CSV table of C-alpha atoms and ligand atoms in Angstrom, one decimal:
chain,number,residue,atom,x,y,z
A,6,UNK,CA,109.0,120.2,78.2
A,7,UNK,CA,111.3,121.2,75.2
A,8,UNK,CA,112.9,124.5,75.1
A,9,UNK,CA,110.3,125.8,72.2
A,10,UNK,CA,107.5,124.9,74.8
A,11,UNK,CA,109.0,126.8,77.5
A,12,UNK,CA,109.9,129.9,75.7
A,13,UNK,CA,105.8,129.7,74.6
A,14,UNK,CA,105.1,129.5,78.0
A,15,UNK,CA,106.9,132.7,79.1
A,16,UNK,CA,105.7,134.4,76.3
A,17,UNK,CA,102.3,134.2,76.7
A,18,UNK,CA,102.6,134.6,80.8
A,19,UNK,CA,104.3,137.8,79.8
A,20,UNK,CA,101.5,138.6,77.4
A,21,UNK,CA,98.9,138.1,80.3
A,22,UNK,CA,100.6,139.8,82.5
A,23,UNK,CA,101.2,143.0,80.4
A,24,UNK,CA,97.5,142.8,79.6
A,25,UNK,CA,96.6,142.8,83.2
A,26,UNK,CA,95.2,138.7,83.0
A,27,UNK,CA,97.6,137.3,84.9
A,28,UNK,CA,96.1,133.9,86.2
A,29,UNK,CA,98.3,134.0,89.2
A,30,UNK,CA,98.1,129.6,89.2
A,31,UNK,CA,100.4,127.4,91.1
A,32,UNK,CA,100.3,129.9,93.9
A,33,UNK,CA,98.5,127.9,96.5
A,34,UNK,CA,98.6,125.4,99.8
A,35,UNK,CA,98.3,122.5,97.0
A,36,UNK,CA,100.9,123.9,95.2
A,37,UNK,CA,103.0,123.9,98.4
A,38,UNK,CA,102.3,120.1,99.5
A,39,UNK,CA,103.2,119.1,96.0
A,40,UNK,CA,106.2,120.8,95.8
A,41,UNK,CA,107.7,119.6,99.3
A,42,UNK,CA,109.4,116.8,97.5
A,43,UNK,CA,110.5,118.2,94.8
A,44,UNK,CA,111.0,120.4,91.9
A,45,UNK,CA,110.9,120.7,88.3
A,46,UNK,CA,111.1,124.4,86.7
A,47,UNK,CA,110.5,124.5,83.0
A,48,UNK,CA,113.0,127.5,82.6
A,49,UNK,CA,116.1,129.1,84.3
A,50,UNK,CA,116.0,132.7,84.5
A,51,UNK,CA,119.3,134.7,85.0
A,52,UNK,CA,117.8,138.3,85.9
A,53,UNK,CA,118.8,141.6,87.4
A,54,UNK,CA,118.3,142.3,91.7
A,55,UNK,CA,116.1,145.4,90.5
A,56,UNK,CA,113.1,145.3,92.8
A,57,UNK,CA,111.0,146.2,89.0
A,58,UNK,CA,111.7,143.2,87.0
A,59,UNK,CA,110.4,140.1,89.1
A,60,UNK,CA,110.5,136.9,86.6
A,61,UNK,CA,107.5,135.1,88.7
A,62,UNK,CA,105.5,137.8,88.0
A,63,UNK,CA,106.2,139.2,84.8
A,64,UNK,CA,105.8,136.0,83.6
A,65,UNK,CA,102.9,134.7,85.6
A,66,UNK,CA,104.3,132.0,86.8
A,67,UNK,CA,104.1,129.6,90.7
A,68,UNK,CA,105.8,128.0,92.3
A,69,UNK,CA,108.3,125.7,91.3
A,70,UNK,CA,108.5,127.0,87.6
A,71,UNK,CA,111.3,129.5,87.7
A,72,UNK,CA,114.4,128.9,88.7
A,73,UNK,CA,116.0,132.3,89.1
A,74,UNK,CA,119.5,134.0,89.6
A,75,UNK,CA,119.1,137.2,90.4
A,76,UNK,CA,122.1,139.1,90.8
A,77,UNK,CA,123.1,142.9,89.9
A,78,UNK,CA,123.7,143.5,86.3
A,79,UNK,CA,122.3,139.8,85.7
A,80,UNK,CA,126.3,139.0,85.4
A,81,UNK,CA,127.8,135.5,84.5
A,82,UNK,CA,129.8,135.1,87.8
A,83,UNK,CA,131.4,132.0,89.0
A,84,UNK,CA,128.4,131.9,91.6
A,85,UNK,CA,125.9,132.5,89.1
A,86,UNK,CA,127.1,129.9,86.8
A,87,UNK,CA,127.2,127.0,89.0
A,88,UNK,CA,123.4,127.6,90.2
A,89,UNK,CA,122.7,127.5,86.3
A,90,UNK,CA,124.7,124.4,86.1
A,91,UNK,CA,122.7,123.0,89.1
A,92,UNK,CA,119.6,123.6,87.6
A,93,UNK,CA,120.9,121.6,84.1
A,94,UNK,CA,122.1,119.0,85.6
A,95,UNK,CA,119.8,117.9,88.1
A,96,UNK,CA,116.2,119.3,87.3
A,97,UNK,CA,116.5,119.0,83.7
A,98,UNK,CA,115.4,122.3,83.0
A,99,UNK,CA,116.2,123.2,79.1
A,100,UNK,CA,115.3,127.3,78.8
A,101,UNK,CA,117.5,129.5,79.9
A,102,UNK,CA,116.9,133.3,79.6
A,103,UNK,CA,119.5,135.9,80.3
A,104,UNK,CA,117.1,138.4,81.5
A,105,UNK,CA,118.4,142.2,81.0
A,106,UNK,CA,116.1,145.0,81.5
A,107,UNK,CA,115.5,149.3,80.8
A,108,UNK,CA,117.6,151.7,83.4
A,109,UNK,CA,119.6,149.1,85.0
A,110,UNK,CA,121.9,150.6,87.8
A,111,UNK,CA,124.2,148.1,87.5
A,112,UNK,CA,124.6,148.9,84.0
A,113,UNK,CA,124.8,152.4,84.5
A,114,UNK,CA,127.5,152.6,87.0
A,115,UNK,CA,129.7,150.3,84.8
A,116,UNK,CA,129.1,153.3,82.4
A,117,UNK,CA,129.8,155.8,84.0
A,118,UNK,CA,133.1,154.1,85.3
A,119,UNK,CA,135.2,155.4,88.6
A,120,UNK,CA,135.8,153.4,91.6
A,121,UNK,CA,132.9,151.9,92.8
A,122,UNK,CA,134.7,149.7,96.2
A,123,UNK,CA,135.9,146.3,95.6
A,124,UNK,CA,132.8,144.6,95.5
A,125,UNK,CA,130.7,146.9,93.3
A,126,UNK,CA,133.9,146.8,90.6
A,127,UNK,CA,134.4,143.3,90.5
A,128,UNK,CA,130.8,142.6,89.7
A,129,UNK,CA,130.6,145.8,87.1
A,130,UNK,CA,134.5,144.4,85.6
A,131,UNK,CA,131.7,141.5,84.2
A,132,UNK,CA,129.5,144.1,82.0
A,133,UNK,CA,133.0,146.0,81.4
A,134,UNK,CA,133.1,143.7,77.6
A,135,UNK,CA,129.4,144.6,76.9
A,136,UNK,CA,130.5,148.4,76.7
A,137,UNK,CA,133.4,147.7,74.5
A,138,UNK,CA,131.1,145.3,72.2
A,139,UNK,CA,128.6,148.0,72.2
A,140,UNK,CA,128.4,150.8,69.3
A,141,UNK,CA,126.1,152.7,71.3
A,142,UNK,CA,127.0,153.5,74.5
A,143,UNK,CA,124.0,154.2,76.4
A,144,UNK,CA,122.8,152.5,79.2
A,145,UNK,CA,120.2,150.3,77.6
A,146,UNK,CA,122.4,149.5,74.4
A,147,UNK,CA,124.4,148.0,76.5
A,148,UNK,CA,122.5,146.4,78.5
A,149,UNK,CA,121.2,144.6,75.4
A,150,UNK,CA,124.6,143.5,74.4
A,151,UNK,CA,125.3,142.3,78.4
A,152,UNK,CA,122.7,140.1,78.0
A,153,UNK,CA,123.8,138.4,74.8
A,154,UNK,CA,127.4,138.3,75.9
A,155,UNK,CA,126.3,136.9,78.9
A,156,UNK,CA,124.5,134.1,77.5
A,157,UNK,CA,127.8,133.4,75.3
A,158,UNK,CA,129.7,133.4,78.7
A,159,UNK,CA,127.3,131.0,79.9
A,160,UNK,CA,128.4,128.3,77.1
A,161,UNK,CA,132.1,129.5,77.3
A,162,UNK,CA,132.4,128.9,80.8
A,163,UNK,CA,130.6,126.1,81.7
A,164,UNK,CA,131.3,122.8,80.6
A,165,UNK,CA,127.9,121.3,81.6
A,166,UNK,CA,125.9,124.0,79.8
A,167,UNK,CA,128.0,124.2,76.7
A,168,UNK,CA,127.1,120.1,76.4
A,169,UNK,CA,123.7,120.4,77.2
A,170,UNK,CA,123.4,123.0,74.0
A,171,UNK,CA,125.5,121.4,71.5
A,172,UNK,CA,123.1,117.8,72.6
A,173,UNK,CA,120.4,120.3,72.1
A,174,UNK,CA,119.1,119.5,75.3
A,175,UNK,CA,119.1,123.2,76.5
A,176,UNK,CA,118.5,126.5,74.7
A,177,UNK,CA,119.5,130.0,76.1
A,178,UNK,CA,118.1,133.4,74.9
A,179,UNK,CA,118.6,136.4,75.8
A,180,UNK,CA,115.7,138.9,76.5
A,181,UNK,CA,115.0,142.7,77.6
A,182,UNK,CA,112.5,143.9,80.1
A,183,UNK,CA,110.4,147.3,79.4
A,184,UNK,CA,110.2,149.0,82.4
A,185,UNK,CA,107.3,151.2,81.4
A,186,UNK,CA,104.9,147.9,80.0
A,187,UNK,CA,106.3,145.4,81.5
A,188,UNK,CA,106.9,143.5,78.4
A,189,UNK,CA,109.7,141.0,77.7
A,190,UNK,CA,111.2,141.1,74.5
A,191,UNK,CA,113.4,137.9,73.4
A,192,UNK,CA,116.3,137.7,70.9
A,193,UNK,CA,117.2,135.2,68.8
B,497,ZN,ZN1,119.5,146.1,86.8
């Protein structure tokens, strides 16, 4: 599948499931046999922990079609990075979305600053350059600007993903989640 045909394919599984037709395929004991030797997901999906924005779903997807990094803040860590790279490099995969979303936590507490313990500060230190780069400073702003940044960082940092772009084998967008509808919306 080519990037274009993946991003179609979110796109309209966000559409279905936003209009309550989700089709909820790929989700059964045939699915599971086929899957036990393999897998091929059609996009990578870089996403927030929040227990609200769940990319299988939203997007209406089975298994096997997502692979997703879910971490706090959807952050380009070193951790995060490499599974992205895996992902590239061995399943061929060529979307990857940088999925940020309304009222993130993690967003929110790198806002409001202070000492969070070590752990909690080094993961907010990575949205720390989306509140510089960010004219408005409230929560979803820059969340908005994480998210682009972060798919920068993804190219910056990574050796593997940087070549798979310029070879146009992979494209990465970034994209917000509505809390209240449940829609995705994608930037260019
Ligand atoms: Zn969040």
């Amino acid at each position: 599948m080519t990037p274009k045909e993946s991003l179609k394919r979110l796109v309209k599984g966000n559409e279905r499931f936003v209009s309550g037709q989700a089709l909820h395929l790929l989700q059964d004991e045939n699915r599971i046999q086929e899957l036990a030797g393999g897998q091929s997901p059609f996009a990578i999906v870089l996403s927030c922990s929040d227990s609200r924005v769940v990319p299988e779903i939203a997007f209406d997807t089975g298994l096997g079609e997502l692979f997703i990094i879910r971490v706090a803040g959807n952050v380009a860590n070193t951790s995060s990075i490499a599974s992205i790279e895996y992902a590239v490099a061995h399943l061929g995969t060529t979307l990857i979305v940088v999925l940020a979303h309304q009222s993130c936590g993690a967003v929110t507490a790198a806002v409001a600053g202070g000492d969070n313990g070590e752990n909690l500060n080094h993961l907010l230190s990575h949205i720390a350059p989306a509140i510089k780069a960010s004219k408005d400073n409230s929560v979803d702003a820059v969340s908005i600007v994480n998210a682009k940044l972060t798919a920068e960082d993804l190219i910056n940092k990574s050796a593997i993903i940087s070549k798979a772009v310029e070879e146009n084998k992979v494209e990465i967008r970034s994209a917000f989640y509505q809390l209240a509808d449940g829609k995705v919306v994608f930037f260019d």
